[in-house]
PDB file of C-alpha atoms and ligand atoms in Angstrom:
ATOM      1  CA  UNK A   1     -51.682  58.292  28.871  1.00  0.00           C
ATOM      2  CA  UNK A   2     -53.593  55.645  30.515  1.00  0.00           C
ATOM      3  CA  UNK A   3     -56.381  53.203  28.635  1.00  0.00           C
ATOM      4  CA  UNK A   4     -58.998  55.392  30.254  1.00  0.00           C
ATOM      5  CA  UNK A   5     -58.029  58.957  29.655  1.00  0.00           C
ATOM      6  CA  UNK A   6     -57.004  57.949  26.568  1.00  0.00           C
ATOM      7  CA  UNK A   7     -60.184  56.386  25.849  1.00  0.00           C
ATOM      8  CA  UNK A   8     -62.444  59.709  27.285  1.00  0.00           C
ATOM      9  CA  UNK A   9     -59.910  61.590  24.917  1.00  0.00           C
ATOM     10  CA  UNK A  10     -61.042  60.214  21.516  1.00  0.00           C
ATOM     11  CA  UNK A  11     -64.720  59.665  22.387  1.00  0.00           C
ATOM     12  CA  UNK A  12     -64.449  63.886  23.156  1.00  0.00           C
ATOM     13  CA  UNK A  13     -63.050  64.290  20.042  1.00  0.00           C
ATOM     14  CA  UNK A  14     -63.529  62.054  17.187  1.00  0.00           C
ATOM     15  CA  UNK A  15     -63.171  63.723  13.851  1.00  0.00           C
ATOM     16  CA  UNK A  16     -59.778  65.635  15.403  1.00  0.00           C
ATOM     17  CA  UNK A  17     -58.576  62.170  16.587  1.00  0.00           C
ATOM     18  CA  UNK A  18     -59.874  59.907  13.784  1.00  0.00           C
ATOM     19  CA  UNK A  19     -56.418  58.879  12.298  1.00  0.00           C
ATOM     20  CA  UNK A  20     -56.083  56.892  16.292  1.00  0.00           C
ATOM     21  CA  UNK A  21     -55.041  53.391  15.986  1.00  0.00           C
ATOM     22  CA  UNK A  22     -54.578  53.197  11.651  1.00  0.00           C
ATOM     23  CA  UNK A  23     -50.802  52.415  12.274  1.00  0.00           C
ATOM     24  CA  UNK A  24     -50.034  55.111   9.472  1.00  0.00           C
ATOM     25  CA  UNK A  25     -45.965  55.512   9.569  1.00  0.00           C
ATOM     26  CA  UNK A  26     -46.323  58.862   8.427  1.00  0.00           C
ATOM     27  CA  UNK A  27     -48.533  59.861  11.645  1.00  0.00           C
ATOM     28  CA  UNK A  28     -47.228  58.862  14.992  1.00  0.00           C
ATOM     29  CA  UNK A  29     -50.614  59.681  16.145  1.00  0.00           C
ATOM     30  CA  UNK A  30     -52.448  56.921  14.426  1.00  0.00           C
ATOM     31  CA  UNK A  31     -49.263  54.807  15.803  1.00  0.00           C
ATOM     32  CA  UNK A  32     -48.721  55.751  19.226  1.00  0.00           C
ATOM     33  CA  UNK A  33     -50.973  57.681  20.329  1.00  0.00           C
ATOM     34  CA  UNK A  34     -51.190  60.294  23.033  1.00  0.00           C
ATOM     35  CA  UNK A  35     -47.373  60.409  23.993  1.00  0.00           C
ATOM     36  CA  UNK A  36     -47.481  62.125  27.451  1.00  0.00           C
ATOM     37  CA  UNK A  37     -48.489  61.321  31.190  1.00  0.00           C
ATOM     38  CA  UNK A  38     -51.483  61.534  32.547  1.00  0.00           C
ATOM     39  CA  UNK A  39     -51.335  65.254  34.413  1.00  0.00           C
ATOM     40  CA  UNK A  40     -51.623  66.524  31.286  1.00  0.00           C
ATOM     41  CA  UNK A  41     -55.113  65.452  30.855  1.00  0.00           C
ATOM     42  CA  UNK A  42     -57.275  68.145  31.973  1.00  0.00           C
ATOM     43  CA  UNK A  43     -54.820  70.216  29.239  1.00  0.00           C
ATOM     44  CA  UNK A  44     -55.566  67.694  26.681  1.00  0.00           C
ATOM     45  CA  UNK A  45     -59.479  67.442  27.055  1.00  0.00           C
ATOM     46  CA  UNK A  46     -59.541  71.207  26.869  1.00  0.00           C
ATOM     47  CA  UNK A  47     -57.638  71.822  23.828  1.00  0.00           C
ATOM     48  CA  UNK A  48     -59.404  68.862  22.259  1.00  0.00           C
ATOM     49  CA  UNK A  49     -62.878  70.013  23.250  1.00  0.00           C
ATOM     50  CA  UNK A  50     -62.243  73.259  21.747  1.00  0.00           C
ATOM     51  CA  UNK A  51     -61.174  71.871  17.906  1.00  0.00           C
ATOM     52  CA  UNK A  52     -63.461  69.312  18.048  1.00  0.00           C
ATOM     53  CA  UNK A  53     -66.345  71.736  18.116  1.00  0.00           C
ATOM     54  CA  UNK A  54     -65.043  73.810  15.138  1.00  0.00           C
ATOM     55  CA  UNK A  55     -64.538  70.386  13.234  1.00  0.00           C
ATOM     56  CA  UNK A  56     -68.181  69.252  13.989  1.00  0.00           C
ATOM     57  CA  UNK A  57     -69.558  72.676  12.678  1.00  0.00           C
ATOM     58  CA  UNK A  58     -67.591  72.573   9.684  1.00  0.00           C
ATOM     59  CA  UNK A  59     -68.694  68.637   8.692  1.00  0.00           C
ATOM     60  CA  UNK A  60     -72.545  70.313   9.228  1.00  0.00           C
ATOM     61  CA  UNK A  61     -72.137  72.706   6.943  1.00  0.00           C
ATOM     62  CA  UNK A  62     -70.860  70.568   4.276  1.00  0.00           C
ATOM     63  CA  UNK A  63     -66.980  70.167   4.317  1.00  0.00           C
ATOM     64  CA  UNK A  64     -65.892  66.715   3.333  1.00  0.00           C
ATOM     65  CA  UNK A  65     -64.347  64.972   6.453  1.00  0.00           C
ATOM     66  CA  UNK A  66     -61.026  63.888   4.802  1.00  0.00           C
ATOM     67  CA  UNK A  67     -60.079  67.634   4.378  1.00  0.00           C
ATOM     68  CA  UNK A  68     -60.501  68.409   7.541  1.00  0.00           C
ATOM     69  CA  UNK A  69     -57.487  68.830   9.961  1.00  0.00           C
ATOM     70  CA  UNK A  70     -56.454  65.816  12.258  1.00  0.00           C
ATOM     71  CA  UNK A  71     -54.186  65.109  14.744  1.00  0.00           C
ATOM     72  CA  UNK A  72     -50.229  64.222  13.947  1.00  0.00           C
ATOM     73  CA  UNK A  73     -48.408  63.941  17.194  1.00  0.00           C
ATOM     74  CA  UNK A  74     -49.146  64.558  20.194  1.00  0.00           C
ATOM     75  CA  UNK A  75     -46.128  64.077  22.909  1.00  0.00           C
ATOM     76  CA  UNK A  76     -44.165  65.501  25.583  1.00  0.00           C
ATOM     77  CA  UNK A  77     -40.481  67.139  24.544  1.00  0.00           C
ATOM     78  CA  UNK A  78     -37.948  69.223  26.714  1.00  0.00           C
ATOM     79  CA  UNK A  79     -40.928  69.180  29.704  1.00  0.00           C
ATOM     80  CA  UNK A  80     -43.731  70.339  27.549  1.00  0.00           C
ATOM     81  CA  UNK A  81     -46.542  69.432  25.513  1.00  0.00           C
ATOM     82  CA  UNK A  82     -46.508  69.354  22.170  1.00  0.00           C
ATOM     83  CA  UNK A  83     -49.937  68.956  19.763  1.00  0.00           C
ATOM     84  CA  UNK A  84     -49.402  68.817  15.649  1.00  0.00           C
ATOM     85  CA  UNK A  85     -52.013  69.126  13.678  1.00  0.00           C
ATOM     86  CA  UNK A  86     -52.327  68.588   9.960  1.00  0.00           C
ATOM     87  CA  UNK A  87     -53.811  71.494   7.706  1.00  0.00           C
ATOM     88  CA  UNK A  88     -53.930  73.546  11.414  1.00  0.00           C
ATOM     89  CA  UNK A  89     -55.681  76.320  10.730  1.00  0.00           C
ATOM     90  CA  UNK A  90     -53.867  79.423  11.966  1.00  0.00           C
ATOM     91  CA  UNK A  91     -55.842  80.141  14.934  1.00  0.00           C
ATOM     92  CA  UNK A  92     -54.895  76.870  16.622  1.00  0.00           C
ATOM     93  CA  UNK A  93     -51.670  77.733  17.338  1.00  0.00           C
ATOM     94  CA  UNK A  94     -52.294  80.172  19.695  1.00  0.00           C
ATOM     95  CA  UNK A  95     -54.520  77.528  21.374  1.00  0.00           C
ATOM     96  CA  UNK A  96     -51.822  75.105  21.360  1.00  0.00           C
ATOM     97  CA  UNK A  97     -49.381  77.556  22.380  1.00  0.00           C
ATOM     98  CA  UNK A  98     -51.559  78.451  25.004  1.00  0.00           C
ATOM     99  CA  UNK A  99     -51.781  75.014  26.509  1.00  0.00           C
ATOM    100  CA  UNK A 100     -47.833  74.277  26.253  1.00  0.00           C
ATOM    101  CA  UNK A 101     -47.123  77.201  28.421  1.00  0.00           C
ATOM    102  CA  UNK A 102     -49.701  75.625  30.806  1.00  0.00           C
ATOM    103  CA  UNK A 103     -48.241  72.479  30.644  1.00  0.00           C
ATOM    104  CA  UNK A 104     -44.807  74.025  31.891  1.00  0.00           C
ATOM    105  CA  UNK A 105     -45.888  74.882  35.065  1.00  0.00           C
ATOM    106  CA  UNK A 106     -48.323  71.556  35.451  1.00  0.00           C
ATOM    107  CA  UNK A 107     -46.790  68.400  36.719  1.00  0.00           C
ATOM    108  CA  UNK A 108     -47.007  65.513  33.574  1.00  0.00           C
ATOM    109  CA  UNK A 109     -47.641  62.661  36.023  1.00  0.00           C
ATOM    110  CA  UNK A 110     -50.395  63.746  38.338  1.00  0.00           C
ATOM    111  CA  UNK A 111     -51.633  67.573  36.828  1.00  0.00           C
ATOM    112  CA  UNK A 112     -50.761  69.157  40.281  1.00  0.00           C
ATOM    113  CA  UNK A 113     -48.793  72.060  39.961  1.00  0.00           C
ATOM    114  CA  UNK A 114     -44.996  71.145  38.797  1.00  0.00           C
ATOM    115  CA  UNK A 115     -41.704  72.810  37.278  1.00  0.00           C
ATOM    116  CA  UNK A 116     -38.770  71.945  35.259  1.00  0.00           C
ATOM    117  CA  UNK A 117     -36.718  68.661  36.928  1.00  0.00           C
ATOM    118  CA  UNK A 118     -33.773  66.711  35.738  1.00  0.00           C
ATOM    119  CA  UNK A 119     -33.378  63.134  35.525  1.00  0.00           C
ATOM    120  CA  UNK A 120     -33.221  61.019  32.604  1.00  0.00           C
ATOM    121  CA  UNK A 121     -33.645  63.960  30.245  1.00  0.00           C
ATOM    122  CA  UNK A 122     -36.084  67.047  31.436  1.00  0.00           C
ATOM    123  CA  UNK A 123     -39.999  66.494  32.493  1.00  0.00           C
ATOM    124  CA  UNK A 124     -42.088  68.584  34.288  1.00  0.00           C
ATOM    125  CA  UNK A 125     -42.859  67.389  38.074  1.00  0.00           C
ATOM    126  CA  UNK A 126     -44.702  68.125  41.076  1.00  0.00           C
ATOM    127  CA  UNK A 127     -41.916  67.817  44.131  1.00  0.00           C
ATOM    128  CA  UNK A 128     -43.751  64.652  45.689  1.00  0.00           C
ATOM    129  CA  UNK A 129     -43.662  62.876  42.222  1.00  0.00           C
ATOM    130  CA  UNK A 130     -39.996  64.080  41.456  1.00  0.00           C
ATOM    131  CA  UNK A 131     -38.566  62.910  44.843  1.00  0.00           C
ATOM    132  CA  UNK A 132     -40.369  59.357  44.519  1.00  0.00           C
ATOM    133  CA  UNK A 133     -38.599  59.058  40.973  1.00  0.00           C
ATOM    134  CA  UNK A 134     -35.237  60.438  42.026  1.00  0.00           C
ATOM    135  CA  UNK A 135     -35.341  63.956  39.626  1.00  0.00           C
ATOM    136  CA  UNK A 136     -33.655  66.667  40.848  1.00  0.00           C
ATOM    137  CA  UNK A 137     -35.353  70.729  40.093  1.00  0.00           C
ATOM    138  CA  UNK A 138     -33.848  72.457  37.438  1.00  0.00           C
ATOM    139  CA  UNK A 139     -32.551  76.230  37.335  1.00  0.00           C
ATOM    140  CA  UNK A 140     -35.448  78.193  36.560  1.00  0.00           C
ATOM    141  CA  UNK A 141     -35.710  78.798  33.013  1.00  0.00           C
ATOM    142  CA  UNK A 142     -34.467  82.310  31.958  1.00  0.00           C
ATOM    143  CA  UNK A 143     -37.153  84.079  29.927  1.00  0.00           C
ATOM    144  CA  UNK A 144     -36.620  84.369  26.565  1.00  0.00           C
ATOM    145  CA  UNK A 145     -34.545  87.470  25.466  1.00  0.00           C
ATOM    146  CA  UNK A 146     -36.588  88.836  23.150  1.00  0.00           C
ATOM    147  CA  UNK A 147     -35.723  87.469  19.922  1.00  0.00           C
ATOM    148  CA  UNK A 148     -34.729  89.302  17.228  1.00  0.00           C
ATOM    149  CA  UNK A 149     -34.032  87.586  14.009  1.00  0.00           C
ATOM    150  CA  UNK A 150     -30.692  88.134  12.401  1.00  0.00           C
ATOM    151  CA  UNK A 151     -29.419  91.063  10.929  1.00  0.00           C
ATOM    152  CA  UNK A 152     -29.526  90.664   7.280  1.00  0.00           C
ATOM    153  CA  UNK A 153     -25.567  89.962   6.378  1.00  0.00           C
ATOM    154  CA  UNK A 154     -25.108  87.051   8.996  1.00  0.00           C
ATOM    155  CA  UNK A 155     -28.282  85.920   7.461  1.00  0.00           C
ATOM    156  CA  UNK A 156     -27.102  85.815   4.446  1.00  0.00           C
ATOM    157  CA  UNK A 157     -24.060  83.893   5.272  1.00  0.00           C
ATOM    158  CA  UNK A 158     -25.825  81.372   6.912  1.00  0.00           C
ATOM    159  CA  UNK A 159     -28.164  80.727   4.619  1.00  0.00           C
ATOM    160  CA  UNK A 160     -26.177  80.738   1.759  1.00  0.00           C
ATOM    161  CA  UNK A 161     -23.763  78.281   3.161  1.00  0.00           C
ATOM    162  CA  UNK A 162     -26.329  76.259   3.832  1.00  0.00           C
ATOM    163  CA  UNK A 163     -28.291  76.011   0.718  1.00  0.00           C
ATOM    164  CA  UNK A 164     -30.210  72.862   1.414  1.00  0.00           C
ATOM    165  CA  UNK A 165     -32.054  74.678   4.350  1.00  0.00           C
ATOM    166  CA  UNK A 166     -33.924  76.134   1.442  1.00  0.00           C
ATOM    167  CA  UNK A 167     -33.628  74.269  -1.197  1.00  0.00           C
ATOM    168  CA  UNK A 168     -36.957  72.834  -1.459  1.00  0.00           C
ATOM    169  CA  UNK A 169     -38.847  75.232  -3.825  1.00  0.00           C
ATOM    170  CA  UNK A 170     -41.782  75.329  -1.859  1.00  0.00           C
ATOM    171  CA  UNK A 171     -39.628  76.103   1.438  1.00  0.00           C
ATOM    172  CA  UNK A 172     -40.075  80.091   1.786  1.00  0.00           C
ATOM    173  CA  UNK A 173     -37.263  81.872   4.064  1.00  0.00           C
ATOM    174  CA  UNK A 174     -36.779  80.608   7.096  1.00  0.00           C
ATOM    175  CA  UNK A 175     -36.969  82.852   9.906  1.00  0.00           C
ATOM    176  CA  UNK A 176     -34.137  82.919  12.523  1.00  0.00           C
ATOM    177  CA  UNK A 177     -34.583  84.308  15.626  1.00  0.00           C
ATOM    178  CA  UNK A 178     -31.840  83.865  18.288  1.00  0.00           C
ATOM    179  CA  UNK A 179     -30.033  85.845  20.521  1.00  0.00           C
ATOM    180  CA  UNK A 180     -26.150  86.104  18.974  1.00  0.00           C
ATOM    181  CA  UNK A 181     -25.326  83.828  22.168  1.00  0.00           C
ATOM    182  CA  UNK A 182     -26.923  81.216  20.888  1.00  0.00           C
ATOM    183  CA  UNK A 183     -25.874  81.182  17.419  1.00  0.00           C
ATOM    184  CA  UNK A 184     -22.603  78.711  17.252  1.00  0.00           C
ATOM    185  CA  UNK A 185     -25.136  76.217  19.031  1.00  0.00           C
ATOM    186  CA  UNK A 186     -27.330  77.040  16.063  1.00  0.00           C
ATOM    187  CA  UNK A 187     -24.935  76.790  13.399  1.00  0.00           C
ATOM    188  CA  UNK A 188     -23.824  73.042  14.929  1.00  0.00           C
ATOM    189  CA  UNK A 189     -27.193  72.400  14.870  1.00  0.00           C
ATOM    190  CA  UNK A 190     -28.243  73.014  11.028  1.00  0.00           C
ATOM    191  CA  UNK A 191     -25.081  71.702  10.292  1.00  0.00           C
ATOM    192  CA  UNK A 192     -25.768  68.405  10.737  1.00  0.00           C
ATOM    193  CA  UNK A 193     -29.217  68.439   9.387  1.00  0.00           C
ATOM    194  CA  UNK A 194     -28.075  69.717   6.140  1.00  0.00           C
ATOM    195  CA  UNK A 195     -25.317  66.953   6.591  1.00  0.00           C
ATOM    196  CA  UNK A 196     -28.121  64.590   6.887  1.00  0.00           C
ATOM    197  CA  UNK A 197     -29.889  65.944   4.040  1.00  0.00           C
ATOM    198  CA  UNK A 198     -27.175  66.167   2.073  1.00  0.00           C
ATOM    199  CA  UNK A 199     -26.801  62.071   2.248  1.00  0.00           C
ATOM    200  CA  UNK A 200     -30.552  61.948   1.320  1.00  0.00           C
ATOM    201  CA  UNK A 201     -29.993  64.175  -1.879  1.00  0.00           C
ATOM    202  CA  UNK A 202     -26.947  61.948  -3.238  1.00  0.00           C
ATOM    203  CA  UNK A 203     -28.704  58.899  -2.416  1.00  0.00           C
ATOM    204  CA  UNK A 204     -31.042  60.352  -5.188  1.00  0.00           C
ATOM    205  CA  UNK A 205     -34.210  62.112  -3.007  1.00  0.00           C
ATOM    206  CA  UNK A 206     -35.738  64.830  -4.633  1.00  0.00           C
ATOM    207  CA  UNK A 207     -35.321  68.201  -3.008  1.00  0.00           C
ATOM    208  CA  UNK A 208     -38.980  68.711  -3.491  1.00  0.00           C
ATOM    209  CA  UNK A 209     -39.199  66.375  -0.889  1.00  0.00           C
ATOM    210  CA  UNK A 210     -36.424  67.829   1.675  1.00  0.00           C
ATOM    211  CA  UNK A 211     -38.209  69.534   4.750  1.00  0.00           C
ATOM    212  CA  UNK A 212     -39.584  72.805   4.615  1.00  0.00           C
ATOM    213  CA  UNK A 213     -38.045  74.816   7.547  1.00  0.00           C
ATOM    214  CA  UNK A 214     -39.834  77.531   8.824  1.00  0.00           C
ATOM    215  CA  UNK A 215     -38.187  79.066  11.665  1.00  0.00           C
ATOM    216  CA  UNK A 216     -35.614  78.709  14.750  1.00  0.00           C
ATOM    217  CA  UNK A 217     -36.124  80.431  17.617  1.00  0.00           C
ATOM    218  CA  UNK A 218     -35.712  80.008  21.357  1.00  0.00           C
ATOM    219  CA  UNK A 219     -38.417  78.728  23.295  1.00  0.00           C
ATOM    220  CA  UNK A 220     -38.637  78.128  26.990  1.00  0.00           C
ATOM    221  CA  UNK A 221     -34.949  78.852  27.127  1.00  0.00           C
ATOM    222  CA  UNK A 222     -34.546  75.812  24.793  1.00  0.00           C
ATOM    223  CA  UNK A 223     -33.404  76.117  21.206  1.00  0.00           C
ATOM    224  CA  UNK A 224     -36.494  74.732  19.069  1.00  0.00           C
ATOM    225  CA  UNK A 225     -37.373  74.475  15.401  1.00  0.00           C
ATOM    226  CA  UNK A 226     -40.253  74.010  13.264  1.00  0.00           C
ATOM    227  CA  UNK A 227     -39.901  72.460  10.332  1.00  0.00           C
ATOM    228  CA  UNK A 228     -43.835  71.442   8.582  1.00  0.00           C
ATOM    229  CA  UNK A 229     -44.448  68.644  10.103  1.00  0.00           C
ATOM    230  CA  UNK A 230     -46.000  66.848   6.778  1.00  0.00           C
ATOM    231  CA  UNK A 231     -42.520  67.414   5.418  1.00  0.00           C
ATOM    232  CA  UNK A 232     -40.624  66.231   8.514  1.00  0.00           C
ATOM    233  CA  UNK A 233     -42.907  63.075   8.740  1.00  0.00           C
ATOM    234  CA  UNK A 234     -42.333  61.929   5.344  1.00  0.00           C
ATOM    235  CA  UNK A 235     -38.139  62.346   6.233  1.00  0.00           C
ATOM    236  CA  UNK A 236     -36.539  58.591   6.518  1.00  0.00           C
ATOM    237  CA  UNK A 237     -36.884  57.624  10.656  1.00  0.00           C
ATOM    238  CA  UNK A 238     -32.829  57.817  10.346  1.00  0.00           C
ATOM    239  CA  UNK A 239     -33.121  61.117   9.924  1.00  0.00           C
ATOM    240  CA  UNK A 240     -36.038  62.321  11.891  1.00  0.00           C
ATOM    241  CA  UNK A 241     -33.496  60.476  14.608  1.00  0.00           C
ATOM    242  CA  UNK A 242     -30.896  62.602  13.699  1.00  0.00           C
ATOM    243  CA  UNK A 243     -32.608  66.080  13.520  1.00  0.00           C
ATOM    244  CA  UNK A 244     -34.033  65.210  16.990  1.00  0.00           C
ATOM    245  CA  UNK A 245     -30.604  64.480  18.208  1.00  0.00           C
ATOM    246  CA  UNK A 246     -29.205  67.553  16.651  1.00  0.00           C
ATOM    247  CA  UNK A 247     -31.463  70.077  18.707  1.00  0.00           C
ATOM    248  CA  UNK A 248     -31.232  68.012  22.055  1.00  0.00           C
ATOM    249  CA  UNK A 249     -27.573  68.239  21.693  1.00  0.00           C
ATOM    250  CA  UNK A 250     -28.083  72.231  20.956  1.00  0.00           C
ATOM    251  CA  UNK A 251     -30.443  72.556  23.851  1.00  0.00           C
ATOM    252  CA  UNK A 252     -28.006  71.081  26.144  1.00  0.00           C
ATOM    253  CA  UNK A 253     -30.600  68.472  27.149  1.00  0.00           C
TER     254      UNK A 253
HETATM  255 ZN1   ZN B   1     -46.953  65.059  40.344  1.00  0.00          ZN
END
């Protein structure tokens, strides 16, 4: 995002964006700041205008500004946009959901209309801005079968080979919801998180630190997971690295 949107961005929005610029390693926010091209924009100010509003109503009626929620991350991943909040309140994801299946179908470099295009990786692109970079379009996505989680034997087996998925005691079940299709893709996946987790928990981290994972599912045709993001953030960067290479590799990106 350029100095200027960026710049219209926080000055729209500056209790949801307050953490900008602190350098805290356990927010890329306050780090990096807004992690996506400037098409997305118009999505951005939007979505931020909208939160920002709730957040100024709830400081004037007394709540204490460091309890509010704030911006985490905010970055573009497998072509679409993706907003973390801390202590989101429930609502928000549908807003936020809302505006990632906007920002599918809107290019990331100039906001005119775009799809899915291959290059180094997956963005979404207008034609005119893929053909002056060289990225070529991408099969449609298929819709997403609808998703039904696992029956409950196969989800006992693979949680119970897995125990660290749910070891932490705070972590309640995760939800798995993937067509059978994708499930060895899924099982690779986990594998090596729990592999990674597993080197964590020798080298003497306590498992009420370990990620809480909340759910797999497919999204966009793409494999995704959600883990809290408090609990991924506070993860060693090794092994952020790791998880994030585990579901591109799933995803087939
Ligand atoms: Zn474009």
């Amino acid at each position: 995002m350029n100095e200027e949107h960026t710049r219209t961005l926080l000055d729209a929005a500056p209790l949801l964006y307050r953490r900008y610029g602190k350098g805290k390693p356990d927010n890329p926010f306050s780090c990096w700041g807004f992690l996506c091209g400037d098409g997305w924009f118009d999505l951005l100010m939007r979505l931020s205008a909208r939160m920002e509003a709730e957040l100024q109503t709830a400081l004037a009626s007394g709540r204490r500004k460091q309890d509010l929620p704030q911006v985490s991350e905010i970055k573009e991943k497998f072509g679409l946009l993706r907003f973390y909040v801390n202590r989101q309140p429930v609502h928000w994801g549908d807003w936020i959901e809302e505006v990632k299946r906007e920002s599918e179908k809107t290019c990331e470099l100039c906001g005119r209309p775009g799809r899915l295009h291959l290059g180094i990786g997956v963005k979404t692109l207008c034609e005119a801005c893929a053909k002056h970079d060289g990225w070529q379009p991408a099969e449609t996505r298929r819709p997403d079968a609808v998703s039904t989680n696992l029956s409950g034997e196969a989800y006992n087996v693979f949680v119970n080979t897995r125990p660290l998925l749910l070891l932490n005691p705070r972590s309640p079940a995760v939800e798995i919801a993937v067509p059978p299709e994708y499930l060895p893709a899924v099982e690779c996946m986990v594998d090596r998180m729990v592999a990674a987790l597993k080197q964590l928990v020798e080298a003497g981290q306590s498992v009420d630190e370990l990620p809480i994972f909340r759910r797999i599912w497919l999204d966009h045709g793409y494999l995704n997971i959600e883990i809290e993001p408090d609990s991924f953030l506070n993860l060693p960067q090794e092994t952020q690295d790791e998880f994030d290479a585990a579901l591109a590799d799933a995803s087939g990106v």
